[in-house]
Amino acid sequence: MKRSCIALSLLAAFASASAGADPLLTGFGGDRGFGDRVMAPNDDSYSSQLTLPFRINFFGNAYSNYWVNNNGNISFSGPLSTYSPSLFPISSAAMIAPFWADVDTRNQTSNLPSPFANNVYLANPDSKTLVVTWDTVGYYNQHNDKQNTFQLVLKDQSSATGHAGDFDMEFRYGQLQWTTGDASGGAGGLGGRAAVAGWNAGAETNSYSLVGSGTQNVLGLASDSNVGTDGVWRFHVRSEELPGSAPYNPVLPGNVDDGSAGWVFENMPVGTGTPIWIDPVVATGYDYAISNGPLVNGVTLLPGVGDGRYDIWLMEDGQWKLFAGGVAGGEHFEFGKSVDKFRVTGIEVDAAINPASPIAFSTGLWFDSVGNATVTQTALTVSAVPEPATYGMLAAGLAVLGFAARRRRG
């Protein structure tokens, strides 16, 4: 029987960034240090057609031009004036949206910290970077009692990957105080059809709404992160790999918390012969549970972490029973049967996998059939994990980067 492999990605991101660091990029000149104002104060308007500093491959669609839209996004097939957001995917526009909502920049007087705030700025600090900043913007209808500041950063990665069009996108949030304009069912900047953050490439597998999108919880993007710095979210776009098809471009979980309840990857399309990479949190072991869909009949564990050996446990009569000890990382291990849950232990503390750092453990789950699987991976933690001096040792496993969505821990 053919089996499919769903793999949980290695996160070898460095944890040197401070959770309290300023997430906004600045120093680009102009009125506020964010570059040049890209449009006059307006409601529902947009810039002229602009040229990207580098050509991008947006999940199979190549773009050289774009529009900056007042309502918290950039678009590629034409300008976008739609003010009430929708969860992705949508069919109407290819866009990248750090905060799609009804931005209104017409009120240039009340409550502003600077006479040049409540504007949208554009900077191209070099040939490999694009920065768009929505600075202290208000909401419809001309309200400034609450203000949002956020950025979209695109970075050319074609030299690093060797593939033209590869790029990273970053969503950076300085402050988020409102979610909804008056015309979207909001009152006082809240309620109604709340803001959506993410991207839409025109197909469900190539579109993604960040956690909290469409709800008031979207304000939490300013205090959460998937890279260890509050307010900073980074994602890889690679021309040859769609989300979930590579460890540096994983499907992110649908919940953002401290990981104690496990990361949930819901209703993922899975098949045979190819892995789907998803991004969890890590400690000294994991419980894996399949709540619906195909069952698991084998596993491939990450090599190069600690001694590279692990213990596998299966549930029997309501108890965890050791099924195999000393299983080698990097080798496919068969269970001999299909199961809906199993446990992996044996990740050494001195391997420096710290659950308080943005590091995750890569696991290949082999399924027994085609379908849609919902997988929960719950970290097994210890009371004290030494702070690692370096995370370079983790790169020995797969030598790739990924990013796990999680809340900062105290």
CSV table of C-alpha atoms in Angstrom, one decimal:
chain,number,residue,atom,x,y,z
A,1,MET,CA,0.0,0.0,0.0
A,2,LYS,CA,1.2,3.4,-0.8
A,3,ARG,CA,1.7,5.8,2.1
A,4,SER,CA,1.8,9.5,2.4
A,5,CYS,CA,4.3,11.4,4.5
A,6,ILE,CA,3.3,14.5,6.5
A,7,ALA,CA,6.4,16.1,8.0
A,8,LEU,CA,6.6,18.6,10.8
A,9,SER,CA,9.2,21.2,10.1
A,10,LEU,CA,12.5,21.9,11.7
A,11,LEU,CA,12.7,25.5,13.0
A,12,ALA,CA,16.4,26.5,13.2
A,13,ALA,CA,15.7,30.2,13.6
A,14,PHE,CA,18.0,32.0,15.9
A,15,ALA,CA,16.5,33.2,19.2
A,16,SER,CA,18.7,36.3,19.7
A,17,ALA,CA,15.9,38.7,18.8
A,18,SER,CA,14.2,40.3,21.8
A,19,ALA,CA,10.5,40.0,22.3
A,20,GLY,CA,10.5,43.7,23.3
A,21,ALA,CA,12.3,45.0,20.2
A,22,ASP,CA,10.7,47.6,18.0
A,23,PRO,CA,9.2,45.6,15.1
A,24,LEU,CA,9.1,48.6,12.7
A,25,LEU,CA,11.8,49.2,10.2
A,26,THR,CA,12.7,52.9,9.8
A,27,GLY,CA,15.5,55.2,8.8
A,28,PHE,CA,14.3,55.6,5.2
A,29,GLY,CA,13.9,59.4,5.2
A,30,GLY,CA,10.8,61.3,4.5
A,31,ASP,CA,8.4,62.9,6.9
A,32,ARG,CA,8.5,60.0,9.4
A,33,GLY,CA,11.5,57.9,8.5
A,34,PHE,CA,9.4,55.5,6.5
A,35,GLY,CA,10.2,56.9,3.1
A,36,ASP,CA,7.9,58.8,0.7
A,37,ARG,CA,4.2,59.2,1.1
A,38,VAL,CA,2.8,57.0,-1.6
A,39,MET,CA,-0.7,58.6,-1.9
A,40,ALA,CA,-2.6,61.6,-0.6
A,41,PRO,CA,-5.0,61.3,2.4
A,42,ASN,CA,-8.0,59.3,1.3
A,43,ASP,CA,-10.6,56.7,1.9
A,44,ASP,CA,-10.6,53.5,-0.2
A,45,SER,CA,-8.1,54.9,-2.8
A,46,TYR,CA,-4.7,53.5,-4.0
A,47,SER,CA,-1.4,54.4,-5.5
A,48,SER,CA,-0.6,54.5,-9.2
A,49,GLN,CA,0.8,51.4,-10.7
A,50,LEU,CA,4.3,50.8,-9.2
A,51,THR,CA,7.3,48.7,-10.2
A,52,LEU,CA,8.6,46.2,-7.8
A,53,PRO,CA,12.4,46.5,-7.1
A,54,PHE,CA,12.7,42.8,-8.0
A,55,ARG,CA,10.4,40.4,-9.8
A,56,ILE,CA,8.5,38.0,-7.6
A,57,ASN,CA,7.0,34.5,-8.2
A,58,PHE,CA,3.9,34.6,-6.1
A,59,PHE,CA,3.0,30.9,-6.0
A,60,GLY,CA,3.3,30.4,-9.7
A,61,ASN,CA,2.3,33.9,-10.8
A,62,ALA,CA,5.2,36.2,-11.8
A,63,TYR,CA,4.7,39.9,-11.0
A,64,SER,CA,6.8,43.0,-11.7
A,65,ASN,CA,4.2,45.6,-10.8
A,66,TYR,CA,1.9,46.3,-7.9
A,67,TRP,CA,-0.4,48.8,-6.3
A,68,VAL,CA,-0.4,50.0,-2.7
A,69,ASN,CA,-4.0,50.2,-1.5
A,70,ASN,CA,-5.0,52.4,1.4
A,71,ASN,CA,-7.0,49.6,3.0
A,72,GLY,CA,-3.9,47.8,4.3
A,73,ASN,CA,-2.7,45.7,1.4
A,74,ILE,CA,-0.9,45.6,-1.9
A,75,SER,CA,-2.3,43.9,-5.0
A,76,PHE,CA,-0.9,42.7,-8.3
A,77,SER,CA,-3.6,42.3,-10.9
A,78,GLY,CA,-5.0,45.8,-10.4
A,79,PRO,CA,-5.8,48.4,-7.6
A,80,LEU,CA,-8.2,47.3,-4.8
A,81,SER,CA,-10.6,49.6,-3.1
A,82,THR,CA,-12.6,47.0,-1.3
A,83,TYR,CA,-12.9,48.1,2.4
A,84,SER,CA,-14.7,45.1,4.1
A,85,PRO,CA,-12.3,42.2,4.3
A,86,SER,CA,-12.9,38.5,3.7
A,87,LEU,CA,-11.0,35.5,5.0
A,88,PHE,CA,-8.8,34.0,2.3
A,89,PRO,CA,-9.0,32.5,-0.2
A,90,ILE,CA,-11.0,34.8,-2.4
A,91,SER,CA,-11.2,34.9,-6.1
A,92,SER,CA,-11.2,38.6,-6.7
A,93,ALA,CA,-7.6,39.7,-6.2
A,94,ALA,CA,-4.1,38.5,-5.8
A,95,MET,CA,-2.9,40.4,-2.7
A,96,ILE,CA,-0.6,40.5,0.3
A,97,ALA,CA,-2.4,42.1,3.3
A,98,PRO,CA,-0.6,42.9,6.5
A,99,PHE,CA,-4.0,44.4,7.8
A,100,TRP,CA,-6.9,44.5,5.3
A,101,ALA,CA,-9.5,46.8,6.8
A,102,ASP,CA,-11.3,50.1,6.2
A,103,VAL,CA,-8.3,52.5,6.6
A,104,ASP,CA,-9.3,56.2,6.5
A,105,THR,CA,-6.4,58.7,6.3
A,106,ARG,CA,-8.5,61.8,5.8
A,107,ASN,CA,-8.5,63.0,9.4
A,108,GLN,CA,-5.1,64.7,9.6
A,109,THR,CA,-5.7,66.7,12.8
A,110,SER,CA,-7.2,65.0,15.9
A,111,ASN,CA,-5.3,62.7,18.2
A,112,LEU,CA,-2.2,62.4,16.0
A,113,PRO,CA,1.2,62.3,17.5
A,114,SER,CA,2.7,64.0,14.5
A,115,PRO,CA,1.4,66.3,11.8
A,116,PHE,CA,2.7,63.8,9.2
A,117,ALA,CA,1.1,60.7,10.7
A,118,ASN,CA,-2.0,59.0,9.3
A,119,ASN,CA,-0.4,58.4,6.0
A,120,VAL,CA,0.9,55.5,3.9
A,121,TYR,CA,4.6,55.5,3.1
A,122,LEU,CA,6.8,53.6,0.6
A,123,ALA,CA,10.6,52.8,0.7
A,124,ASN,CA,12.9,50.8,-1.4
A,125,PRO,CA,16.1,51.0,0.7
A,126,ASP,CA,17.9,48.7,-1.7
A,127,SER,CA,17.4,46.6,-4.8
A,128,LYS,CA,16.3,43.6,-2.7
A,129,THR,CA,13.8,45.2,-0.2
A,130,LEU,CA,10.4,46.9,-0.4
A,131,VAL,CA,8.8,48.4,2.7
A,132,VAL,CA,5.2,49.8,2.8
A,133,THR,CA,4.2,51.5,6.1
A,134,TRP,CA,0.7,52.4,7.2
A,135,ASP,CA,1.6,54.9,9.8
A,136,THR,CA,-0.8,55.7,12.7
A,137,VAL,CA,-3.7,55.2,10.4
A,138,GLY,CA,-7.4,55.8,11.5
A,139,TYR,CA,-10.5,54.1,10.3
A,140,TYR,CA,-13.7,55.0,8.5
A,141,ASN,CA,-15.4,57.4,8.9
A,142,GLN,CA,-12.5,59.8,9.6
A,143,HIS,CA,-11.9,58.4,13.1
A,144,ASN,CA,-8.6,58.8,14.8
A,145,ASP,CA,-9.5,57.9,18.4
A,146,LYS,CA,-7.8,54.5,17.7
A,147,GLN,CA,-4.7,54.1,15.5
A,148,ASN,CA,-2.9,51.3,13.8
A,149,THR,CA,0.7,51.2,12.6
A,150,PHE,CA,1.9,48.3,10.5
A,151,GLN,CA,4.3,47.4,7.7
A,152,LEU,CA,4.7,45.0,4.8
A,153,VAL,CA,8.3,44.1,3.9
A,154,LEU,CA,9.2,42.1,0.8
A,155,LYS,CA,12.8,40.8,0.5
A,156,ASP,CA,14.3,39.2,-2.6
A,157,GLN,CA,15.8,35.8,-1.8
A,158,SER,CA,16.6,34.6,-5.3
A,159,SER,CA,20.4,34.8,-4.7
A,160,ALA,CA,20.1,32.7,-1.6
A,161,THR,CA,17.9,30.1,-3.1
A,162,GLY,CA,19.1,30.1,-6.7
A,163,HIS,CA,15.6,30.5,-8.0
A,164,ALA,CA,14.4,33.7,-9.6
A,165,GLY,CA,11.3,35.2,-7.9
A,166,ASP,CA,11.8,33.6,-4.5
A,167,PHE,CA,11.1,36.1,-1.7
A,168,ASP,CA,10.2,36.5,1.9
A,169,MET,CA,7.3,38.6,3.2
A,170,GLU,CA,7.2,40.1,6.7
A,171,PHE,CA,4.2,41.6,8.5
A,172,ARG,CA,5.4,44.1,11.2
A,173,TYR,CA,3.0,45.6,13.7
A,174,GLY,CA,3.9,48.6,15.8
A,175,GLN,CA,0.4,49.0,17.3
A,176,LEU,CA,-3.1,47.7,16.6
A,177,GLN,CA,-6.0,49.4,18.3
A,178,TRP,CA,-8.9,49.1,15.8
A,179,THR,CA,-10.3,46.3,13.6
A,180,THR,CA,-13.3,47.6,11.7
A,181,GLY,CA,-14.6,50.7,10.0
A,182,ASP,CA,-18.1,52.0,10.4
A,183,ALA,CA,-19.2,50.8,7.0
A,184,SER,CA,-18.2,47.2,7.8
A,185,GLY,CA,-20.5,46.9,10.8
A,186,GLY,CA,-18.0,48.3,13.3
A,187,ALA,CA,-18.7,50.7,16.2
A,188,GLY,CA,-15.8,52.6,17.7
A,189,GLY,CA,-13.4,50.7,15.5
A,190,LEU,CA,-14.4,47.2,16.8
A,191,GLY,CA,-16.9,44.5,15.9
A,192,GLY,CA,-18.4,43.8,12.5
A,193,ARG,CA,-16.3,42.4,9.8
A,194,ALA,CA,-12.9,42.6,11.4
A,195,ALA,CA,-9.5,42.9,9.7
A,196,VAL,CA,-7.8,40.1,7.8
A,197,ALA,CA,-4.1,39.6,7.6
A,198,GLY,CA,-2.4,37.1,5.2
A,199,TRP,CA,-2.1,36.6,1.5
A,200,ASN,CA,-4.3,35.5,-1.4
A,201,ALA,CA,-2.8,34.0,-4.5
A,202,GLY,CA,-6.0,32.9,-6.1
A,203,ALA,CA,-6.1,29.3,-4.9
A,204,GLU,CA,-7.0,27.8,-1.6
A,205,THR,CA,-3.6,26.0,-1.2
A,206,ASN,CA,-1.8,29.2,-1.9
A,207,SER,CA,-3.7,31.5,0.4
A,208,TYR,CA,-3.5,32.0,4.1
A,209,SER,CA,-5.2,34.0,6.8
A,210,LEU,CA,-3.2,34.6,10.0
A,211,VAL,CA,-4.6,33.5,13.3
A,212,GLY,CA,-7.2,35.9,14.6
A,213,SER,CA,-8.1,37.2,11.2
A,214,GLY,CA,-11.8,38.1,10.9
A,215,THR,CA,-12.2,38.5,14.6
A,216,GLN,CA,-11.2,41.0,17.3
A,217,ASN,CA,-8.3,38.6,18.1
A,218,VAL,CA,-6.5,40.0,15.0
A,219,LEU,CA,-5.3,42.8,17.4
A,220,GLY,CA,-3.1,40.1,19.0
A,221,LEU,CA,-0.8,40.1,16.0
A,222,ALA,CA,1.0,43.0,17.6
A,223,SER,CA,1.9,41.0,20.7
A,224,ASP,CA,2.5,37.6,19.0
A,225,SER,CA,5.1,36.4,16.6
A,226,ASN,CA,6.4,33.4,14.6
A,227,VAL,CA,10.0,34.5,14.8
A,228,GLY,CA,10.5,35.4,18.4
A,229,THR,CA,10.0,39.2,18.2
A,230,ASP,CA,6.6,40.5,19.2
A,231,GLY,CA,4.8,42.0,16.2
A,232,VAL,CA,7.0,40.4,13.5
A,233,TRP,CA,5.7,37.6,11.3
A,234,ARG,CA,7.8,36.2,8.5
A,235,PHE,CA,6.9,33.8,5.7
A,236,HIS,CA,8.8,32.3,2.8
A,237,VAL,CA,7.5,32.2,-0.8
A,238,ARG,CA,9.3,29.9,-3.0
A,239,SER,CA,8.5,29.4,-6.6
A,240,GLU,CA,8.9,25.6,-6.6
A,241,GLU,CA,7.3,24.8,-3.3
A,242,LEU,CA,3.8,25.8,-2.2
A,243,PRO,CA,3.0,26.2,1.6
A,244,GLY,CA,3.5,22.9,3.3
A,245,SER,CA,5.8,21.4,0.7
A,246,ALA,CA,9.1,22.4,2.2
A,247,PRO,CA,10.4,22.7,5.8
A,248,TYR,CA,11.2,26.4,5.3
A,249,ASN,CA,7.7,27.0,4.0
A,250,PRO,CA,5.5,25.1,6.4
A,251,VAL,CA,1.7,25.2,7.0
A,252,LEU,CA,1.3,27.0,10.2
A,253,PRO,CA,-1.1,25.8,13.0
A,254,GLY,CA,-4.5,27.3,13.4
A,255,ASN,CA,-4.1,28.2,17.0
A,256,VAL,CA,-1.7,30.7,18.7
A,257,ASP,CA,-1.0,29.9,22.4
A,258,ASP,CA,1.8,28.6,24.5
A,259,GLY,CA,1.7,25.2,23.0
A,260,SER,CA,0.4,23.5,26.2
A,261,ALA,CA,-2.7,22.3,24.4
A,262,GLY,CA,-0.8,21.3,21.3
A,263,TRP,CA,-0.6,22.8,17.9
A,264,VAL,CA,-3.6,22.1,15.7
A,265,PHE,CA,-3.3,21.7,11.9
A,266,GLU,CA,-6.9,21.3,10.8
A,267,ASN,CA,-8.4,19.8,7.7
A,268,MET,CA,-5.1,19.6,5.7
A,269,PRO,CA,-5.2,18.0,2.3
A,270,VAL,CA,-2.9,15.0,2.3
A,271,GLY,CA,-2.0,12.4,-0.2
A,272,THR,CA,0.5,9.7,-1.0
A,273,GLY,CA,4.2,10.0,-2.0
A,274,THR,CA,4.8,13.6,-0.9
A,275,PRO,CA,5.3,15.2,2.5
A,276,ILE,CA,3.4,18.1,3.9
A,277,TRP,CA,5.4,20.3,6.2
A,278,ILE,CA,3.8,21.8,9.3
A,279,ASP,CA,5.3,23.8,12.0
A,280,PRO,CA,5.0,23.0,15.7
A,281,VAL,CA,6.7,23.8,19.0
A,282,VAL,CA,9.3,21.5,20.6
A,283,ALA,CA,10.6,20.2,23.9
A,284,THR,CA,12.0,16.8,24.9
A,285,GLY,CA,9.3,14.8,23.2
A,286,TYR,CA,5.9,14.9,21.5
A,287,ASP,CA,2.5,13.3,21.6
A,288,TYR,CA,0.9,13.0,18.1
A,289,ALA,CA,-2.8,12.5,17.7
A,290,ILE,CA,-5.0,12.2,14.5
A,291,SER,CA,-8.5,13.3,15.3
A,292,ASN,CA,-9.9,12.6,11.8
A,293,GLY,CA,-8.8,11.3,8.4
A,294,PRO,CA,-6.2,8.7,7.5
A,295,LEU,CA,-4.2,7.0,10.2
A,296,VAL,CA,-0.5,6.9,10.7
A,297,ASN,CA,1.5,3.6,10.1
A,298,GLY,CA,5.0,4.9,10.3
A,299,VAL,CA,7.3,7.7,11.2
A,300,THR,CA,10.6,9.4,10.1
A,301,LEU,CA,12.3,11.3,12.8
A,302,LEU,CA,14.8,14.2,12.6
A,303,PRO,CA,18.4,13.2,12.4
A,304,GLY,CA,21.2,15.3,14.0
A,305,VAL,CA,19.5,16.3,17.3
A,306,GLY,CA,21.3,15.0,20.4
A,307,ASP,CA,22.3,11.4,19.9
A,308,GLY,CA,19.8,11.1,17.0
A,309,ARG,CA,18.0,8.2,18.7
A,310,TYR,CA,14.4,8.2,20.0
A,311,ASP,CA,11.9,6.0,21.8
A,312,ILE,CA,8.5,5.4,20.2
A,313,TRP,CA,5.4,4.7,22.3
A,314,LEU,CA,2.0,3.5,21.3
A,315,MET,CA,-1.3,3.5,23.2
A,316,GLU,CA,-2.5,0.2,24.5
A,317,ASP,CA,-5.5,-0.3,26.8
A,318,GLY,CA,-5.4,3.4,27.6
A,319,GLN,CA,-1.7,3.3,28.6
A,320,TRP,CA,1.5,4.4,26.8
A,321,LYS,CA,3.6,1.3,26.1
A,322,LEU,CA,7.1,1.4,24.7
A,323,PHE,CA,7.0,0.1,21.2
A,324,ALA,CA,10.6,0.6,20.0
A,325,GLY,CA,13.7,2.1,21.7
A,326,GLY,CA,16.7,3.7,20.1
A,327,VAL,CA,15.0,4.4,16.7
A,328,ALA,CA,17.4,6.3,14.5
A,329,GLY,CA,16.6,9.7,13.1
A,330,GLY,CA,16.4,9.9,9.3
A,331,GLU,CA,15.2,6.4,8.8
A,332,HIS,CA,11.6,5.4,8.0
A,333,PHE,CA,10.2,3.2,10.9
A,334,GLU,CA,7.1,1.1,10.3
A,335,PHE,CA,4.6,0.5,13.1
A,336,GLY,CA,3.2,-2.6,11.5
A,337,LYS,CA,-0.3,-1.2,12.0
A,338,SER,CA,-2.3,2.0,11.7
A,339,VAL,CA,-2.7,4.2,14.8
A,340,ASP,CA,-4.4,7.4,15.7
A,341,LYS,CA,-1.8,8.4,18.3
A,342,PHE,CA,1.8,7.8,19.2
A,343,ARG,CA,4.5,9.4,21.4
A,344,VAL,CA,8.2,10.2,20.7
A,345,THR,CA,10.6,10.7,23.6
A,346,GLY,CA,14.3,10.7,24.1
A,347,ILE,CA,15.2,14.2,22.9
A,348,GLU,CA,18.1,15.1,25.2
A,349,VAL,CA,18.0,18.3,27.2
A,350,ASP,CA,21.5,19.0,26.2
A,351,ALA,CA,20.5,19.1,22.6
A,352,ALA,CA,19.5,22.7,23.3
A,353,ILE,CA,15.9,22.4,22.1
A,354,ASN,CA,14.3,25.0,24.3
A,355,PRO,CA,10.5,25.2,24.2
A,356,ALA,CA,10.8,28.9,25.1
A,357,SER,CA,12.7,29.6,21.9
A,358,PRO,CA,11.3,29.5,18.3
A,359,ILE,CA,12.6,26.1,17.5
A,360,ALA,CA,10.7,23.1,16.3
A,361,PHE,CA,11.2,19.4,15.7
A,362,SER,CA,10.8,17.8,12.3
A,363,THR,CA,8.8,14.6,12.1
A,364,GLY,CA,7.6,12.6,9.1
A,365,LEU,CA,4.2,11.0,9.5
A,366,TRP,CA,3.4,8.3,7.1
A,367,PHE,CA,-0.3,7.9,6.4
A,368,ASP,CA,-2.2,4.8,5.3
A,369,SER,CA,-4.5,6.4,2.8
A,370,VAL,CA,-5.4,9.5,0.9
A,371,GLY,CA,-7.7,12.0,2.7
A,372,ASN,CA,-7.8,15.1,4.9
A,373,ALA,CA,-6.1,14.6,8.2
A,374,THR,CA,-6.3,16.8,11.4
A,375,VAL,CA,-3.1,16.4,13.4
A,376,THR,CA,-2.3,17.6,16.9
A,377,GLN,CA,1.3,17.7,18.1
A,378,THR,CA,1.8,18.4,21.8
A,379,ALA,CA,5.2,19.1,23.2
A,380,LEU,CA,6.4,17.2,26.2
A,381,THR,CA,8.4,19.7,28.3
A,382,VAL,CA,10.8,19.6,31.2
A,383,SER,CA,10.9,22.0,34.1
A,384,ALA,CA,14.3,23.4,33.2
A,385,VAL,CA,16.0,23.6,29.8
A,386,PRO,CA,19.4,25.3,29.6
A,387,GLU,CA,19.6,28.3,27.3
A,388,PRO,CA,21.6,27.2,24.3
A,389,ALA,CA,24.7,29.0,23.3
A,390,THR,CA,24.1,28.3,19.7
A,391,TYR,CA,21.4,26.8,17.5
A,392,GLY,CA,23.8,25.8,14.7
A,393,MET,CA,23.7,22.2,15.7
A,394,LEU,CA,20.0,22.0,14.7
A,395,ALA,CA,20.9,22.9,11.1
A,396,ALA,CA,22.8,19.6,10.9
A,397,GLY,CA,19.4,17.8,10.6
A,398,LEU,CA,17.9,19.4,7.6
A,399,ALA,CA,19.8,22.7,7.2
A,400,VAL,CA,16.6,24.6,6.6
A,401,LEU,CA,14.6,27.3,8.3
A,402,GLY,CA,10.9,27.3,9.3
A,403,PHE,CA,8.8,29.5,11.6
A,404,ALA,CA,6.4,28.4,14.3
A,405,ALA,CA,3.4,30.5,15.3
A,406,ARG,CA,3.3,30.9,19.0
A,407,ARG,CA,2.7,33.4,21.8
A,408,ARG,CA,5.7,34.8,23.7
A,409,ARG,CA,6.2,33.2,27.0
A,410,GLY,CA,7.2,35.0,30.2
